[in-house]
Tab-separated table of C-alpha atoms and ligand atoms in Angstrom:
chain	number	residue	atom	x	y	z
A	464	MET	CA	70.188	130.932	69.056
A	465	SER	CA	68.865	132.098	72.377
A	466	LEU	CA	65.920	134.218	73.337
A	467	ASN	CA	65.010	136.168	76.415
A	468	LEU	CA	62.516	133.783	78.008
A	469	SER	CA	62.519	135.504	81.392
A	470	ASP	CA	59.364	136.240	83.344
A	471	LYS	CA	59.808	139.901	82.600
A	472	ALA	CA	60.091	139.438	78.857
A	473	LEU	CA	57.100	137.062	78.774
A	474	ASN	CA	54.750	139.005	81.042
A	475	GLU	CA	53.154	140.851	78.194
A	476	PRO	CA	52.900	137.829	75.829
A	477	ALA	CA	51.269	135.851	78.681
A	478	ALA	CA	48.732	138.626	79.229
A	479	ARG	CA	48.003	138.731	75.491
A	480	LEU	CA	47.554	134.959	75.378
A	481	MET	CA	45.104	135.137	78.279
A	482	ALA	CA	43.187	137.955	76.567
A	483	ARG	CA	42.962	135.913	73.350
A	484	CYS	CA	41.486	132.955	75.241
A	485	ASP	CA	38.931	135.388	76.678
A	486	ALA	CA	38.154	136.791	73.237
A	487	LEU	CA	37.531	133.325	71.754
A	488	ALA	CA	35.262	132.484	74.690
A	489	GLU	CA	32.899	135.156	73.363
A	490	ILE	CA	32.379	133.204	70.135
A	491	SER	CA	29.534	130.924	71.121
A	492	SER	CA	26.175	129.703	69.818
A	493	ASP	CA	24.747	130.317	73.281
A	494	PRO	CA	24.812	133.860	74.710
A	495	THR	CA	25.094	132.672	78.314
A	496	SER	CA	27.757	129.969	77.980
A	497	LEU	CA	30.533	128.766	75.675
A	498	SER	CA	29.344	126.243	73.075
A	499	ARG	CA	31.143	126.148	69.741
A	500	PHE	CA	30.615	123.244	67.392
A	501	TYR	CA	31.997	121.910	64.119
A	502	LEU	CA	30.924	123.571	60.837
A	503	THR	CA	28.673	126.158	62.478
A	504	PRO	CA	28.711	129.961	62.053
A	505	GLU	CA	30.756	130.076	65.299
A	506	HIS	CA	33.325	127.747	63.754
A	507	ARG	CA	33.603	130.224	60.879
A	508	ARG	CA	34.022	133.143	63.277
A	509	VAL	CA	36.669	131.438	65.411
A	510	ASN	CA	38.661	130.461	62.317
A	511	ASP	CA	38.473	134.035	61.038
A	512	GLN	CA	39.602	135.505	64.358
A	513	VAL	CA	42.542	133.129	64.823
A	514	ALA	CA	43.539	133.564	61.160
A	515	GLU	CA	43.637	137.332	61.721
A	516	TRP	CA	46.051	136.887	64.660
A	517	MET	CA	48.152	134.434	62.656
A	518	GLN	CA	48.370	136.832	59.725
A	519	ALA	CA	49.356	139.677	62.036
A	520	ALA	CA	52.259	137.446	63.146
A	521	GLY	CA	53.325	137.031	59.525
A	522	LEU	CA	51.875	133.558	59.006
A	523	LYS	CA	50.293	132.468	55.748
A	524	THR	CA	46.869	131.016	56.570
A	525	TRP	CA	44.453	128.641	54.892
A	526	GLU	CA	41.529	126.379	55.690
A	527	ASP	CA	41.791	122.739	54.674
A	528	ALA	CA	39.141	120.472	53.136
A	529	ALA	CA	37.793	119.549	56.583
A	530	GLY	CA	37.475	123.142	57.871
A	531	ASN	CA	40.655	123.039	59.988
A	532	LEU	CA	42.508	126.343	60.168
A	533	TRP	CA	46.246	126.404	59.364
A	534	GLY	CA	48.941	129.059	59.653
A	535	ARG	CA	52.470	128.576	58.346
A	536	CYS	CA	55.679	130.123	59.643
A	537	VAL	CA	58.023	129.556	56.718
A	538	ALA	CA	61.480	128.045	57.310
A	539	ALA	CA	64.705	130.015	56.827
A	540	ASP	CA	64.965	128.176	53.526
A	541	PRO	CA	61.505	128.483	51.961
A	542	ALA	CA	62.214	125.294	49.992
A	543	ALA	CA	62.751	123.265	53.210
A	544	ASN	CA	60.923	119.966	52.956
A	545	ARG	CA	60.179	119.239	56.628
A	546	THR	CA	57.359	120.661	58.696
A	547	LEU	CA	56.602	120.601	62.395
A	548	VAL	CA	52.897	120.732	63.260
A	549	LEU	CA	51.805	122.498	66.441
A	550	GLY	CA	48.227	122.847	67.526
A	551	SER	CA	45.070	121.640	69.162
A	552	HIS	CA	41.343	122.196	68.628
A	553	LEU	CA	39.047	125.229	68.449
A	554	ASP	CA	35.715	123.476	69.065
A	555	THR	CA	34.233	122.949	72.517
A	556	VAL	CA	31.810	120.773	74.438
A	557	PRO	CA	28.447	122.364	75.335
A	558	ASN	CA	28.789	124.795	78.280
A	559	ALA	CA	32.554	124.570	78.026
A	560	GLY	CA	35.597	126.144	79.601
A	561	ARG	CA	37.758	128.542	77.597
A	562	TYR	CA	41.147	126.776	77.605
A	563	ASP	CA	40.558	123.154	76.548
A	564	GLY	CA	41.910	123.123	72.990
A	565	MET	CA	42.204	126.862	72.368
A	566	LEU	CA	45.168	127.227	74.733
A	567	GLY	CA	47.210	124.816	72.596
A	568	VAL	CA	46.569	126.708	69.370
A	569	LEU	CA	47.197	130.118	70.922
A	570	THR	CA	50.317	129.122	72.896
A	571	ALA	CA	51.804	127.755	69.671
A	572	LEU	CA	51.104	131.136	68.086
A	573	SER	CA	52.697	132.934	71.063
A	574	ALA	CA	55.853	130.816	70.687
A	575	VAL	CA	56.073	131.615	66.986
A	576	GLU	CA	55.569	135.307	67.809
A	577	GLN	CA	58.581	135.088	70.158
A	578	LEU	CA	60.710	133.677	67.347
A	579	GLN	CA	59.455	136.230	64.836
A	580	ALA	CA	60.099	139.127	67.206
A	581	ALA	CA	63.672	137.928	67.765
A	582	GLY	CA	64.224	137.398	64.051
A	583	VAL	CA	64.910	133.674	64.587
A	584	ARG	CA	64.337	131.524	61.511
A	585	LEU	CA	64.139	127.747	61.795
A	586	PRO	CA	65.392	125.038	59.427
A	587	PHE	CA	61.825	123.691	59.101
A	588	HIS	CA	58.367	125.120	58.538
A	589	ILE	CA	55.997	125.393	61.474
A	590	ASP	CA	52.347	124.767	60.704
A	591	ILE	CA	49.964	125.772	63.480
A	592	VAL	CA	46.630	124.009	63.219
A	593	GLY	CA	43.313	124.743	64.905
A	594	PHE	CA	41.294	121.569	64.435
A	595	GLY	CA	37.599	122.106	63.720
A	596	ASP	CA	36.347	119.102	65.661
A	597	GLU	CA	37.937	117.201	68.502
A	598	GLU	CA	35.129	116.975	71.014
A	599	GLY	CA	32.525	115.387	68.749
A	600	SER	CA	29.867	117.653	70.275
A	601	ARG	CA	27.813	118.046	67.097
A	602	PHE	CA	27.997	114.680	65.321
A	603	GLY	CA	28.837	112.355	68.214
A	604	THR	CA	32.121	111.142	66.702
A	605	THR	CA	35.299	112.695	68.065
A	606	LEU	CA	38.500	113.876	66.326
A	607	LEU	CA	36.848	114.532	62.958
A	608	GLY	CA	39.259	117.389	62.166
A	609	SER	CA	42.479	115.592	63.085
A	610	ARG	CA	41.363	112.320	61.535
A	611	ALA	CA	40.824	114.119	58.229
A	612	VAL	CA	44.411	115.402	58.486
A	613	ALA	CA	45.699	111.938	59.420
A	614	GLY	CA	43.951	110.480	56.368
A	615	THR	CA	41.776	108.202	58.509
A	616	TRP	CA	38.429	109.749	57.583
A	617	GLN	CA	35.694	107.167	57.123
A	618	ASP	CA	32.987	107.500	54.485
A	619	ALA	CA	30.377	106.097	56.882
A	620	TRP	CA	30.635	109.376	58.824
A	621	TRP	CA	28.892	111.331	56.070
A	622	GLU	CA	25.565	109.905	57.275
A	623	LEU	CA	26.092	111.080	60.868
A	624	THR	CA	23.483	113.675	61.865
A	625	ASP	CA	23.357	116.433	64.465
A	626	ALA	CA	20.495	117.094	66.913
A	627	GLU	CA	18.563	118.916	64.150
A	628	GLY	CA	18.930	116.004	61.730
A	629	VAL	CA	21.509	117.806	59.540
A	630	SER	CA	23.924	115.277	58.069
A	631	LEU	CA	27.681	115.776	58.200
A	632	HIS	CA	27.579	115.811	54.394
A	633	SER	CA	25.096	118.731	54.329
A	634	ALA	CA	26.990	120.543	57.084
A	635	PHE	CA	30.126	120.430	54.921
A	636	GLU	CA	28.260	122.033	52.035
A	637	GLN	CA	26.655	124.654	54.272
A	638	PHE	CA	30.126	125.580	55.552
A	639	GLY	CA	31.316	125.977	51.964
A	640	LEU	CA	33.343	122.765	51.849
A	641	ASP	CA	33.199	120.065	49.178
A	642	PRO	CA	32.769	116.593	50.744
A	643	ALA	CA	34.282	115.020	47.619
A	644	LYS	CA	37.574	116.765	48.412
A	645	ILE	CA	37.956	115.504	51.995
A	646	GLY	CA	41.031	113.507	50.940
A	647	ASN	CA	42.865	116.792	50.285
A	648	ALA	CA	42.924	117.476	54.039
A	649	ALA	CA	45.268	114.519	54.589
A	650	ARG	CA	48.924	115.371	55.199
A	651	SER	CA	51.742	113.127	54.072
A	652	SER	CA	53.741	111.610	56.914
A	653	GLU	CA	57.094	111.882	55.077
A	654	ALA	CA	57.091	115.659	55.231
A	655	LEU	CA	56.296	115.812	58.953
A	656	LEU	CA	58.908	116.260	61.651
A	657	GLY	CA	56.370	115.637	64.344
A	658	TYR	CA	53.251	116.910	66.055
A	659	LEU	CA	53.381	118.800	69.352
A	660	GLU	CA	50.268	119.738	71.312
A	661	LEU	CA	49.999	121.772	74.487
A	662	HIS	CA	46.795	121.245	76.476
A	663	ILE	CA	45.417	121.888	79.935
A	664	GLU	CA	45.912	118.815	82.104
A	665	GLN	CA	42.207	118.219	82.856
A	666	GLY	CA	43.377	116.418	85.981
A	667	PRO	CA	44.760	117.399	89.404
A	668	VAL	CA	48.310	115.976	89.298
A	669	LEU	CA	50.285	119.110	88.355
A	670	GLU	CA	48.392	121.217	90.857
A	671	GLN	CA	49.035	118.655	93.562
A	672	ARG	CA	52.758	118.565	92.704
A	673	ASN	CA	52.860	122.359	92.511
A	674	GLU	CA	54.297	122.316	88.966
A	675	PRO	CA	53.049	124.474	86.082
A	676	MET	CA	53.967	122.062	83.278
A	677	GLY	CA	54.307	118.379	82.595
A	678	VAL	CA	55.393	116.060	79.786
A	679	VAL	CA	52.832	113.528	78.562
A	680	THR	CA	54.123	109.968	78.214
A	681	ALA	CA	51.071	108.400	76.586
A	682	ILE	CA	47.402	108.934	75.906
A	683	ALA	CA	45.457	106.229	77.656
A	684	GLY	CA	43.752	103.486	75.751
A	685	ALA	CA	40.201	102.874	76.912
A	686	ARG	CA	37.817	99.928	76.887
A	687	ARG	CA	34.155	100.344	77.713
A	688	TYR	CA	31.484	97.787	78.487
A	689	GLN	CA	27.790	97.607	79.107
A	690	ILE	CA	27.060	94.859	81.578
A	691	GLU	CA	23.778	93.263	82.547
A	692	LEU	CA	23.881	91.468	85.891
A	693	THR	CA	20.850	89.232	86.372
A	694	GLY	CA	19.445	87.673	89.550
A	695	TYR	CA	15.843	87.085	90.513
A	696	ALA	CA	13.307	89.698	91.637
A	697	GLY	CA	11.101	88.954	94.593
A	698	HIS	CA	9.031	90.316	97.464
A	699	ALA	CA	11.092	92.480	99.810
A	700	GLY	CA	9.090	91.230	102.778
A	701	THR	CA	8.778	87.508	102.186
A	702	VAL	CA	12.022	86.203	100.654
A	703	PRO	CA	14.535	85.386	103.425
A	704	MET	CA	17.963	86.981	103.121
A	705	ALA	CA	19.742	83.675	102.604
A	706	MET	CA	17.513	82.750	99.654
A	707	ARG	CA	17.856	85.944	97.605
A	708	GLN	CA	19.447	86.476	94.218
A	709	ASP	CA	19.784	90.233	94.649
A	710	ALA	CA	21.523	91.630	91.559
A	711	LEU	CA	22.115	95.064	93.092
A	712	VAL	CA	23.936	93.685	96.132
A	713	GLY	CA	26.105	91.675	93.721
A	714	ALA	CA	26.722	94.832	91.699
A	715	ALA	CA	27.726	96.727	94.854
A	716	GLU	CA	30.252	94.056	95.752
A	717	TRP	CA	31.609	94.068	92.202
A	718	ILE	CA	31.958	97.882	92.053
A	719	LEU	CA	34.206	97.724	95.122
A	720	ALA	CA	36.226	94.986	93.394
A	721	VAL	CA	36.635	97.299	90.365
A	722	GLU	CA	38.069	99.986	92.616
A	723	ARG	CA	40.461	97.528	94.302
A	724	ALA	CA	41.685	96.156	90.952
A	725	ALA	CA	42.259	99.652	89.544
A	726	LYS	CA	44.458	100.520	92.529
A	727	GLU	CA	46.274	97.188	92.444
A	728	PHE	CA	47.130	97.422	88.729
A	729	ASP	CA	47.632	101.209	88.682
A	730	VAL	CA	44.959	101.933	86.068
A	731	VAL	CA	41.787	104.027	86.228
A	732	ALA	CA	38.421	102.274	86.164
A	733	THR	CA	34.954	103.724	86.605
A	734	VAL	CA	31.449	102.366	86.947
A	735	GLY	CA	29.461	105.396	85.861
A	736	GLN	CA	26.062	103.805	85.326
A	737	CYS	CA	24.093	101.567	87.658
A	738	GLN	CA	20.404	101.035	87.026
A	739	ALA	CA	18.454	98.565	89.170
A	740	GLN	CA	15.404	96.733	87.785
A	741	PRO	CA	12.524	96.719	88.355
A	742	GLY	CA	13.300	99.591	90.719
A	743	GLY	CA	10.498	99.126	93.237
A	744	VAL	CA	10.938	100.172	96.856
A	745	ASN	CA	9.557	96.818	98.007
A	746	VAL	CA	11.073	94.602	95.300
A	747	ILE	CA	14.395	92.728	95.411
A	748	PRO	CA	16.406	93.980	92.390
A	749	GLY	CA	16.282	91.233	89.764
A	750	ALA	CA	18.700	92.835	87.316
A	751	VAL	CA	21.201	95.707	87.128
A	752	GLN	CA	22.604	97.499	84.095
A	753	LEU	CA	26.156	98.650	84.695
A	754	SER	CA	28.847	100.386	82.704
A	755	LEU	CA	32.611	99.986	82.997
A	756	ASP	CA	35.248	102.365	81.634
A	757	ILE	CA	38.866	101.256	82.122
A	758	ARG	CA	41.960	103.140	80.943
A	759	SER	CA	45.730	103.056	81.110
A	760	GLY	CA	48.743	104.303	79.201
A	761	ASP	CA	49.780	100.632	79.077
A	762	ASP	CA	47.363	98.340	77.217
A	763	ARG	CA	48.744	95.173	78.787
A	764	ARG	CA	48.316	96.434	82.336
A	765	ARG	CA	44.817	97.634	81.496
A	766	ASP	CA	43.885	94.200	80.169
A	767	GLU	CA	45.361	92.459	83.215
A	768	ALA	CA	43.223	94.676	85.435
A	769	LEU	CA	40.232	93.873	83.249
A	770	GLU	CA	40.881	90.149	83.637
A	771	SER	CA	40.968	90.562	87.411
A	772	ILE	CA	37.703	92.546	87.298
A	773	ARG	CA	36.031	89.828	85.225
A	774	GLY	CA	37.329	87.209	87.659
A	775	SER	CA	35.723	89.078	90.554
A	776	MET	CA	32.443	89.132	88.681
A	777	ALA	CA	32.627	85.372	88.081
A	778	ARG	CA	33.199	84.723	91.798
A	779	ILE	CA	30.318	87.020	92.799
A	780	GLU	CA	28.009	85.339	90.287
A	781	GLN	CA	28.795	81.944	91.712
A	782	ALA	CA	28.440	82.973	95.336
A	783	ARG	CA	25.163	84.845	94.770
A	784	HIS	CA	23.591	82.763	91.989
A	785	LEU	CA	23.697	85.605	89.489
A	786	SER	CA	24.722	85.727	85.836
A	787	SER	CA	26.238	88.508	83.738
A	788	GLN	CA	26.424	89.485	80.103
A	789	TRP	CA	29.161	91.814	78.858
A	790	ARG	CA	29.049	93.892	75.700
A	791	GLU	CA	32.152	95.791	74.623
A	792	ILE	CA	31.154	99.184	73.211
A	793	HIS	CA	34.589	100.832	72.836
A	794	ASN	CA	38.154	99.595	72.505
A	795	ALA	CA	40.981	102.014	71.646
A	796	PRO	CA	44.667	101.257	72.205
A	797	ALA	CA	46.926	103.607	74.140
A	798	VAL	CA	49.027	106.006	72.062
A	799	ALA	CA	52.583	106.451	73.291
A	800	CYS	CA	54.296	109.811	72.869
A	801	ALA	CA	57.608	109.423	71.015
A	802	ASP	CA	60.623	108.720	73.253
A	803	TRP	CA	62.857	111.238	71.486
A	804	TRP	CA	60.228	113.910	71.989
A	805	GLN	CA	59.901	113.130	75.697
A	806	GLN	CA	63.684	113.323	76.161
A	807	LEU	CA	63.820	116.659	74.379
A	808	GLN	CA	60.861	117.988	76.360
A	809	CYS	CA	62.340	116.923	79.721
A	810	ALA	CA	65.650	118.562	78.779
A	811	VAL	CA	63.822	121.780	77.893
A	812	LEU	CA	61.926	121.830	81.193
A	813	SER	CA	65.164	121.256	83.145
A	814	GLU	CA	66.876	124.060	81.239
A	815	LEU	CA	64.066	126.377	82.250
A	816	ASN	CA	64.422	125.254	85.889
A	817	LEU	CA	61.124	123.402	85.798
A	818	GLN	CA	60.657	119.901	87.151
A	819	PRO	CA	60.484	117.420	84.218
A	820	LEU	CA	57.364	115.771	85.561
A	821	CYS	CA	55.990	112.999	83.331
A	822	LEU	CA	52.349	112.011	83.356
A	823	MET	CA	49.806	110.054	81.366
A	824	SER	CA	46.786	111.591	79.701
A	825	GLY	CA	43.561	109.936	80.743
A	826	ALA	CA	41.594	112.001	78.232
A	827	GLY	CA	41.716	111.700	74.441
A	828	HIS	CA	43.397	114.362	72.287
A	829	ASP	CA	44.033	115.273	68.647
A	830	ALA	CA	47.522	113.819	69.156
A	831	MET	CA	45.918	110.350	69.124
A	832	ALA	CA	44.788	110.856	65.536
A	833	MET	CA	47.985	112.653	64.499
A	834	ALA	CA	50.086	109.730	65.820
A	835	GLU	CA	49.042	107.880	62.644
A	836	ILE	CA	51.215	110.196	60.567
A	837	ALA	CA	53.742	111.828	62.919
A	838	ASP	CA	55.786	111.292	66.091
A	839	CYS	CA	53.613	112.912	68.733
A	840	ALA	CA	54.317	114.878	71.873
A	841	MET	CA	52.224	116.772	74.390
A	842	TYR	CA	52.782	119.263	77.171
A	843	PHE	CA	50.233	119.673	79.922
A	844	VAL	CA	49.618	122.965	81.697
A	845	ARG	CA	48.250	123.010	85.232
A	846	CYS	CA	44.553	123.861	85.525
A	847	LYS	CA	42.591	124.745	88.646
A	848	GLY	CA	41.330	121.720	90.534
A	849	GLY	CA	41.793	119.591	87.417
A	850	VAL	CA	38.403	120.873	86.243
A	851	SER	CA	37.593	120.857	82.509
A	852	HIS	CA	34.535	120.623	80.244
A	853	HIS	CA	32.957	123.108	82.635
A	854	PRO	CA	32.702	126.925	82.764
A	855	ASP	CA	34.827	126.813	85.958
A	856	GLU	CA	37.833	125.619	83.928
A	857	ALA	CA	40.680	127.964	84.972
A	858	ILE	CA	44.402	128.523	84.591
A	859	GLN	CA	46.765	131.095	86.100
A	860	GLN	CA	48.174	133.759	83.838
A	861	ALA	CA	51.521	133.269	85.612
A	862	ASP	CA	51.632	129.678	84.283
A	863	LEU	CA	51.535	130.973	80.725
A	864	ILE	CA	55.035	132.382	81.158
A	865	PRO	CA	56.585	128.895	81.525
A	866	ALA	CA	54.139	127.603	78.896
A	867	ILE	CA	55.289	130.099	76.247
A	868	ALA	CA	58.941	129.734	77.294
A	869	THR	CA	58.734	125.943	77.067
A	870	MET	CA	57.108	125.903	73.647
A	871	THR	CA	59.578	128.469	72.307
A	872	GLN	CA	62.608	126.692	73.737
A	873	THR	CA	61.367	123.362	72.371
A	874	LEU	CA	61.366	124.848	68.865
A	875	ILE	CA	64.897	126.182	69.345
A	876	ARG	CA	66.185	122.848	70.704
A	877	LEU	CA	64.557	120.985	67.844
A	878	ALA	CA	66.216	123.337	65.355
A	879	GLN	CA	69.572	122.630	67.007
A	880	ARG	CA	69.112	118.899	66.484
A	881	PHE	CA	68.956	119.728	62.795
A	882	THR	CA	72.123	121.756	62.665
A	883	ASP	CA	74.188	119.588	65.103
B	860	ZN	ZN1	40.825	119.234	74.341
């Protein structure tokens, strides 16, 4: 089983893939930018368009009980009992780029088109999925589509509302779905060979290393806190420097300690919010509200960094007569990509004369939800400047040649594991 995966043979498929991304970017609720949310008329249109392309490639398509779109490439033996799931999401953030999510669904389709064109049949079914919600743009909770498939849907979500006050329950009905049947969207783990997702990197590493593709080792676990640092407000003119309890100066010192700890422990940590109270030009800041977001592919290392960051805060409090209160608002463990997948992926990249560069994903993905029911794997594709969630999100058409080749070759290698 070998296909012509040369640049020449894949020029036209790469151009078609690029054109499809452009076509989907036109399906938006906003005429001047790309905004496409869960269970909206645009969701319907994007599902219809992708289903049309899937059907043209000979796939049987259907929509599941959560509004996710599926297309099946049937195995050589139609009675085969194992299925590989490929895919990503078709929803976007407001004012989005055109590749985050869509590229994964459409590259999977391109790979299947390569197999179909060459008459290659695999010993397992391939189900390509376009998840209806990953970003959480409409209802504020992410991964609704993939969590329905993973069977981890929570009934409390039905009460979630969008900006117009429409509940998730009503939105289901308006889309033509029956909320009572949400359980039907869940896939059984026994039948699944694995889940493979290709996604733009959303970071600058591949570009910096001058590589078009990378293998994801893990999706970072994140912890988030809201922190109130309290001192004592006072007159900016009358309180001597040595007698102040300036919460903002303490916060400044602590933010630098966060940066040092992140570098020391090789994690990423960000203080994205910093609000001084009372906020007067002539008043010593008596309190500061801060946020902390800390992530790593390794939960233990992340928690060690966190301990160091909390230790710095304790020392600053003591030295400056301040006090802090911490509230944890998010805690999600890291999700490791399966070792066997990573080995196979690195072998495929080497075969295609690409560097098997391994990297962690700092952003969340559908693969996190799918890891509940399947061994997960991800490929990253280089994107310009690491920019995503922005109209400037960009990829090079030339990078889609290795992207399609890699996905196609991964399917062939996986099939060989079956027959060996
Ligand atoms: Zn995404």
